[in-house]
XYZ file of C-alpha atoms in Angstrom:
443
model
C -6.868 -32.589 -3.327
C -7.850 -32.574 -7.008
C -8.756 -28.924 -7.386
C -10.323 -29.538 -10.789
C -12.649 -32.292 -9.594
C -15.701 -30.011 -9.445
C -17.113 -27.092 -11.408
C -18.708 -23.733 -10.701
C -21.526 -22.147 -12.692
C -20.405 -18.842 -14.225
C -23.403 -16.689 -13.301
C -25.829 -15.861 -16.100
C -24.275 -18.479 -18.405
C -24.500 -22.226 -18.855
C -20.717 -22.410 -19.099
C -19.055 -24.114 -16.122
C -15.657 -23.211 -14.739
C -13.260 -25.645 -13.165
C -12.405 -24.935 -9.552
C -8.945 -23.805 -10.642
C -10.434 -21.371 -13.139
C -13.020 -20.052 -10.687
C -10.384 -19.547 -8.013
C -8.120 -17.665 -10.414
C -10.951 -15.347 -11.454
C -11.980 -14.818 -7.812
C -8.407 -14.051 -6.778
C -7.997 -11.649 -9.697
C -11.195 -9.808 -8.694
C -10.027 -9.813 -5.078
C -6.692 -8.213 -5.993
C -8.517 -5.622 -8.101
C -10.794 -4.697 -5.178
C -13.958 -6.069 -6.799
C -15.390 -7.446 -3.567
C -18.863 -8.528 -4.842
C -17.399 -10.659 -7.635
C -14.695 -12.180 -5.440
C -17.148 -12.933 -2.662
C -19.684 -14.518 -5.001
C -17.077 -16.772 -6.592
C -15.470 -17.837 -3.307
C -18.954 -18.726 -2.030
C -19.748 -20.775 -5.127
C -16.435 -22.627 -4.941
C -17.067 -23.524 -1.303
C -20.615 -24.606 -2.070
C -19.161 -27.154 -4.510
C -16.009 -27.987 -2.516
C -16.457 -27.054 1.189
C -12.929 -28.256 2.038
C -11.148 -26.225 -0.628
C -8.277 -24.895 1.489
C -7.176 -22.092 -0.847
C -10.737 -20.773 -1.258
C -11.277 -20.878 2.511
C -8.003 -19.039 3.065
C -8.607 -16.330 0.450
C -12.231 -15.911 1.502
C -11.005 -15.443 5.068
C -8.600 -12.750 3.914
C -11.472 -11.017 2.116
C -13.517 -11.080 5.325
C -10.568 -9.539 7.163
C -10.244 -6.777 4.565
C -13.973 -6.008 4.754
C -14.061 -5.625 8.559
C -15.374 -9.093 9.417
C -12.432 -10.388 11.450
C -14.234 -13.041 13.487
C -15.583 -14.740 10.373
C -12.084 -14.430 8.894
C -10.618 -16.380 11.815
C -13.104 -19.204 11.314
C -12.406 -19.481 7.596
C -8.618 -19.310 7.838
C -8.522 -21.753 10.741
C -10.552 -24.213 8.671
C -8.095 -23.762 5.786
C -5.200 -24.504 8.161
C -6.915 -27.649 9.431
C -6.989 -28.892 5.847
C -3.534 -27.666 4.788
C -1.574 -27.029 8.000
C 1.767 -26.453 6.277
C 0.847 -23.309 4.312
C 2.860 -20.503 5.984
C 0.855 -17.738 4.282
C -2.339 -18.925 5.973
C -0.665 -18.721 9.380
C 0.600 -15.203 8.590
C -2.875 -14.049 7.614
C -4.376 -15.668 10.690
C -1.854 -13.719 12.755
C -2.858 -10.516 10.993
C -6.509 -11.066 11.900
C -5.672 -11.876 15.530
C -3.636 -8.672 15.685
C -6.642 -6.658 14.491
C -8.784 -8.395 17.102
C -6.395 -7.097 19.773
C -4.933 -10.529 20.427
C -1.238 -9.951 19.750
C -0.443 -13.007 21.888
C -2.271 -15.265 19.422
C -0.754 -13.340 16.507
C 2.730 -14.131 17.855
C 1.922 -17.856 17.898
C 0.648 -17.739 14.319
C 3.697 -15.841 13.036
C 6.062 -18.196 14.842
C 4.310 -21.161 13.244
C 4.799 -19.607 9.806
C 8.514 -19.155 10.527
C 8.841 -22.777 11.652
C 7.235 -23.861 8.376
C 9.327 -21.486 6.267
C 12.517 -20.411 8.087
C 13.340 -17.749 5.487
C 9.917 -16.065 5.812
C 10.434 -12.284 6.078
C 6.861 -10.967 6.315
C 6.139 -13.228 9.275
C 9.182 -11.831 11.082
C 8.220 -8.247 10.247
C 4.704 -8.748 11.609
C 6.030 -10.691 14.593
C 8.188 -7.718 15.538
C 5.148 -5.435 15.508
C 3.162 -7.836 17.713
C 6.068 -8.166 20.154
C 6.219 -4.375 20.451
C 2.542 -4.280 21.385
C 3.240 -6.949 24.024
C 6.003 -4.698 25.422
C 8.779 -7.088 24.492
C 11.039 -4.605 22.675
C 14.277 -6.601 22.990
C 12.672 -9.589 21.265
C 11.145 -7.307 18.630
C 14.518 -5.744 17.868
C 16.149 -9.179 17.613
C 13.517 -10.447 15.164
C 13.770 -7.311 13.004
C 17.543 -7.675 12.832
C 17.150 -11.342 11.970
C 14.828 -10.355 9.115
C 17.325 -7.760 7.866
C 20.093 -10.367 7.883
C 17.881 -12.558 5.690
C 16.798 -9.714 3.376
C 18.634 -6.365 3.689
C 16.397 -4.919 0.947
C 13.120 -5.134 2.895
C 12.002 -1.527 3.399
C 9.218 -2.227 5.887
C 11.559 -4.034 8.274
C 14.029 -1.134 8.259
C 11.182 1.292 8.999
C 9.731 -0.848 11.781
C 13.141 -1.235 13.377
C 13.600 2.533 13.134
C 10.257 3.187 14.807
C 11.097 0.762 17.595
C 14.469 2.402 18.213
C 12.952 5.881 18.063
C 10.345 4.938 20.669
C 13.214 4.029 22.995
C 14.891 7.403 22.514
C 17.581 5.908 20.239
C 16.858 8.528 17.628
C 20.175 8.532 15.772
C 19.900 4.780 15.262
C 16.314 5.293 14.096
C 17.481 7.901 11.578
C 19.992 5.427 10.143
C 17.241 2.831 9.697
C 14.790 5.206 8.020
C 17.563 6.610 5.816
C 18.340 3.071 4.647
C 14.636 2.508 3.939
C 14.548 5.724 1.913
C 17.539 4.555 -0.129
C 15.583 1.416 -0.993
C 12.423 3.350 -1.996
C 13.233 7.061 -2.364
C 9.646 8.149 -3.058
C 7.879 6.191 -0.300
C 5.635 8.602 1.617
C 5.646 6.631 4.862
C 9.433 6.488 5.015
C 9.687 10.173 4.269
C 7.324 10.946 7.132
C 9.212 8.702 9.588
C 12.546 10.284 8.674
C 11.140 13.824 8.872
C 9.772 13.050 12.362
C 13.124 11.661 13.478
C 15.021 14.687 12.193
C 12.472 16.988 13.837
C 13.031 15.174 17.147
C 16.776 15.901 16.931
C 16.077 19.486 15.765
C 17.813 18.824 12.450
C 15.197 20.945 10.763
C 17.200 21.674 7.618
C 17.455 17.956 6.865
C 13.764 17.462 7.562
C 12.851 20.340 5.249
C 15.098 18.986 2.486
C 13.163 15.713 2.543
C 9.838 17.544 2.608
C 10.790 19.721 -0.366
C 11.816 16.651 -2.350
C 8.454 15.158 -1.393
C 6.570 18.260 -2.577
C 8.515 18.280 -5.820
C 7.204 14.764 -6.465
C 3.715 15.405 -5.003
C 3.009 19.164 -4.976
C -0.457 18.750 -3.430
C 0.461 16.217 -0.741
C -1.298 17.445 2.445
C 1.156 15.755 4.834
C 4.207 17.362 3.251
C 2.472 20.763 3.079
C 1.470 20.683 6.744
C 4.853 19.513 7.997
C 6.721 22.171 6.018
C 4.648 24.808 7.806
C 5.113 23.077 11.172
C 8.894 22.825 10.874
C 9.680 26.069 9.029
C 7.196 28.233 10.956
C 6.123 29.779 7.643
C 2.482 30.030 6.529
C 1.288 28.259 9.664
C -2.396 27.342 9.290
C -4.957 28.070 11.995
C -5.718 24.345 12.079
C -4.576 21.232 10.292
C -6.409 20.881 6.998
C -9.152 18.316 6.543
C -7.006 16.666 3.871
C -4.051 16.357 6.231
C -6.087 14.905 9.103
C -7.935 12.493 6.819
C -4.740 11.266 5.172
C -2.991 10.916 8.531
C -5.682 8.845 10.211
C -6.810 6.873 7.182
C -3.171 5.849 6.859
C -2.892 4.129 10.203
C -6.484 3.331 11.140
C -5.807 -0.412 11.136
C -2.924 -0.095 13.612
C -4.097 2.969 15.557
C -5.159 1.295 18.805
C -2.006 -0.831 18.959
C 0.206 2.169 18.236
C -1.376 4.137 21.067
C -1.132 1.186 23.451
C 2.641 1.215 22.908
C 2.680 4.900 23.878
C 0.856 4.407 27.210
C -1.965 6.476 25.743
C -4.167 7.823 28.533
C -6.312 10.584 26.986
C -9.510 8.490 26.623
C -9.352 7.179 30.196
C -8.561 10.644 31.579
C -11.442 12.227 29.668
C -13.755 9.405 30.765
C -12.785 9.987 34.392
C -13.569 13.696 33.990
C -17.003 12.802 32.611
C -17.621 10.430 35.533
C -16.801 13.257 37.917
C -19.728 15.377 36.668
C -22.263 12.743 35.558
C -23.479 9.532 37.136
C -23.614 6.677 34.595
C -27.407 6.723 34.310
C -27.589 6.273 30.547
C -29.801 9.345 30.138
C -27.674 11.793 28.123
C -27.399 12.654 24.451
C -23.636 12.501 23.911
C -21.339 13.477 21.052
C -17.878 11.908 20.826
C -16.251 14.673 18.786
C -13.313 13.265 16.839
C -14.163 9.742 17.938
C -11.464 7.991 15.900
C -11.632 4.239 16.421
C -14.046 4.696 19.321
C -11.656 4.372 22.248
C -13.946 6.565 24.368
C -17.062 4.715 23.259
C -17.343 2.041 25.985
C -16.964 4.571 28.805
C -19.367 7.067 27.225
C -21.979 4.377 26.535
C -22.747 4.092 30.262
C -23.792 7.762 30.277
C -25.654 7.831 26.974
C -29.225 7.376 25.946
C -27.949 8.330 22.489
C -24.244 8.166 21.621
C -23.057 9.766 18.382
C -19.533 9.836 17.003
C -18.083 12.103 14.331
C -14.684 11.950 12.653
C -13.079 13.028 9.400
C -11.573 9.601 8.692
C -13.925 7.014 7.206
C -11.415 4.270 7.979
C -11.313 5.242 11.634
C -15.113 5.197 11.668
C -15.055 1.680 10.229
C -13.005 0.605 13.256
C -15.366 2.451 15.619
C -18.338 0.572 14.159
C -16.747 -2.712 15.174
C -16.971 -1.683 18.836
C -20.768 -1.619 18.689
C -20.998 1.285 21.149
C -22.464 4.025 18.980
C -26.018 4.712 17.876
C -24.709 6.691 14.906
C -21.315 7.444 13.358
C -20.902 10.324 10.914
C -18.049 11.563 8.768
C -17.528 15.296 8.922
C -15.469 18.274 10.001
C -15.958 18.804 13.706
C -16.680 22.536 13.983
C -19.179 22.596 11.130
C -20.814 19.436 12.447
C -21.420 21.181 15.794
C -22.733 24.340 14.105
C -25.255 22.290 12.163
C -26.755 20.781 15.354
C -27.859 23.599 17.666
C -29.011 22.724 21.200
C -28.700 18.970 20.512
C -26.371 17.482 23.134
C -26.116 17.184 26.898
C -22.428 16.298 26.699
C -19.712 16.868 24.092
C -16.452 14.970 24.600
C -13.239 15.306 22.591
C -10.125 13.274 23.368
C -6.901 14.159 21.562
C -8.597 15.940 18.666
C -8.031 19.628 19.423
C -4.276 19.107 19.073
C -4.992 19.637 15.359
C -6.536 23.079 16.050
C -4.678 26.308 16.723
C -7.238 28.960 17.800
C -10.086 27.408 19.798
C -12.563 30.260 19.416
C -14.605 28.795 16.558
C -14.687 25.356 18.133
C -15.713 26.782 21.512
C -18.565 28.804 20.025
C -19.769 25.832 17.974
C -19.652 23.508 20.992
C -21.582 25.997 23.129
C -24.224 26.289 20.420
C -24.575 22.507 20.093
C -25.055 21.965 23.851
C -28.219 22.410 25.856
C -27.913 25.073 28.581
C -26.081 23.473 31.479
C -24.499 20.867 29.206
C -20.854 19.869 29.616
C -17.845 20.027 27.335
C -14.972 17.706 28.321
C -11.784 17.534 26.258
C -8.019 17.204 26.195
C -5.340 19.381 24.613
C -1.565 19.196 24.685
C -0.144 21.747 27.121
C 2.066 24.674 26.129
C 4.233 26.718 28.457
C 4.656 29.408 25.843
C 2.257 31.388 23.665
C -1.498 30.882 23.445
C -0.979 28.062 20.994
C 1.902 26.788 18.877
C 2.301 24.342 15.998
C 5.189 21.975 16.705
C 7.472 20.230 14.193
C 5.643 16.928 14.782
C 2.537 18.540 13.257
C 0.338 18.994 16.359
C -0.612 22.138 18.282
C -0.274 22.706 22.004
C -2.230 25.263 24.042
C -1.516 27.392 27.101
C -3.838 26.904 30.044
C -4.705 30.591 30.349
C -5.605 30.731 26.664
C -7.856 27.662 26.869
C -9.714 29.133 29.843
C -10.098 32.506 28.140
C -11.359 31.019 24.853
C -13.987 28.923 26.642
C -15.137 31.762 28.854
C -15.583 34.008 25.821
C -17.568 31.224 24.112
C -20.079 31.117 26.986
C -18.721 28.413 29.289
C -17.911 28.322 32.974
C -14.664 26.460 33.644
C -15.185 23.725 36.233
C -11.847 21.878 36.260
C -8.542 21.972 34.410
C -6.054 19.231 35.251
C -2.508 18.748 33.978
C -1.770 15.107 33.106
C 0.577 12.941 31.084
C -1.318 11.990 27.927
C 1.174 9.493 26.479
C 4.853 8.806 25.907
C 6.644 9.979 22.778
C 10.219 8.951 21.996
C 10.677 8.034 25.625
C 9.385 11.367 26.975
C 5.953 12.188 28.498
C 3.588 14.465 26.579
C 1.815 16.771 29.012
C -1.780 17.767 28.447
C -4.773 19.519 29.958
C -8.024 17.735 30.786
C -10.742 20.383 30.739
C -14.329 20.295 32.008
C -16.553 23.277 31.209
C -20.279 23.912 31.603
C -22.365 25.898 29.153
C -24.020 28.869 30.832
């Protein structure tokens, strides 16, 4: 294709740009995050040259990055029809399929990219992630090791291999991988967090704290490092995880959150939904709050009960994912307890799955939830279960709660406990995480 065979009007001017020039400007704006300019230029290029493969490809990537994955698939597929031997287009198509919860199609796209370019590292790295989601860990490990043989300096591959090994309980091997990744990029926050978590799992707390103190020396205000120092040292333990910590944590892995939880046999949303079903027929007549809604995993089940379904979460990026589900009438960003306080006698049902593990004392939350419910309304939630004190902050950064404490805090807040069940919420490093599924009724 002669990319310079057409021209694009440069808005507001009579000067015309060649297609090459327009594409370069669009790509530059795209890289800089100037979405309106990039989108306008890609559109103009395609109006002049509808079969411009590079513009179709890049415009598809822009759609992916702006939460329009289905349109992204159409654009990138069209680009591949025109130029089928571009491995980067197949990689990006795989990335979109992965976001659309089609890891099977992502695997095919990544494999095609590798066939076209046998030395392609990013395709192998992403392929390993997709294979993990498909519960094919042996194949994932093999592809990661193949990528490392091709490029031993690729930090992301070392980290992904470490996470895979850690999930299988091979924690010492995981530590070696994350340590190698940290050698390659000593200040990378993600690697530091992975290595801290691995050391915490083996109770090598001194090593974990050494990494965290290096991290705080480089970034004194980093909320993740601050919270984990308190969690591991037991010093200056906060009553709840800070808004900054929770926002940074969930913004950081919003795009992969659902897939990550699928690998952990995550059951909290389905267990909470079952508890709701036990007290309410799905008549679609309730005003419901999904408190700490995240990516909206509870949304489809709650929709059957709701005349109005509202979600609230601290993470804007998680809310962006929740919007894609199309379940909610409204999604708001905000801190949970204050959000409840600001809405007295508003809801028939408040549900919270896997959110209160970032709270220590539950008194303020319980009082706020009681105030936000109509009399007779239900509160249904999960917490991680503690066999020890009322509540405890663990080295992984989450709190667990004793059953007796949960019951006492809710009773004092004005609830009658209806059911408390002990269940496995998910797997973590090969071990089950026990939790409580609680149903309480406001008096």
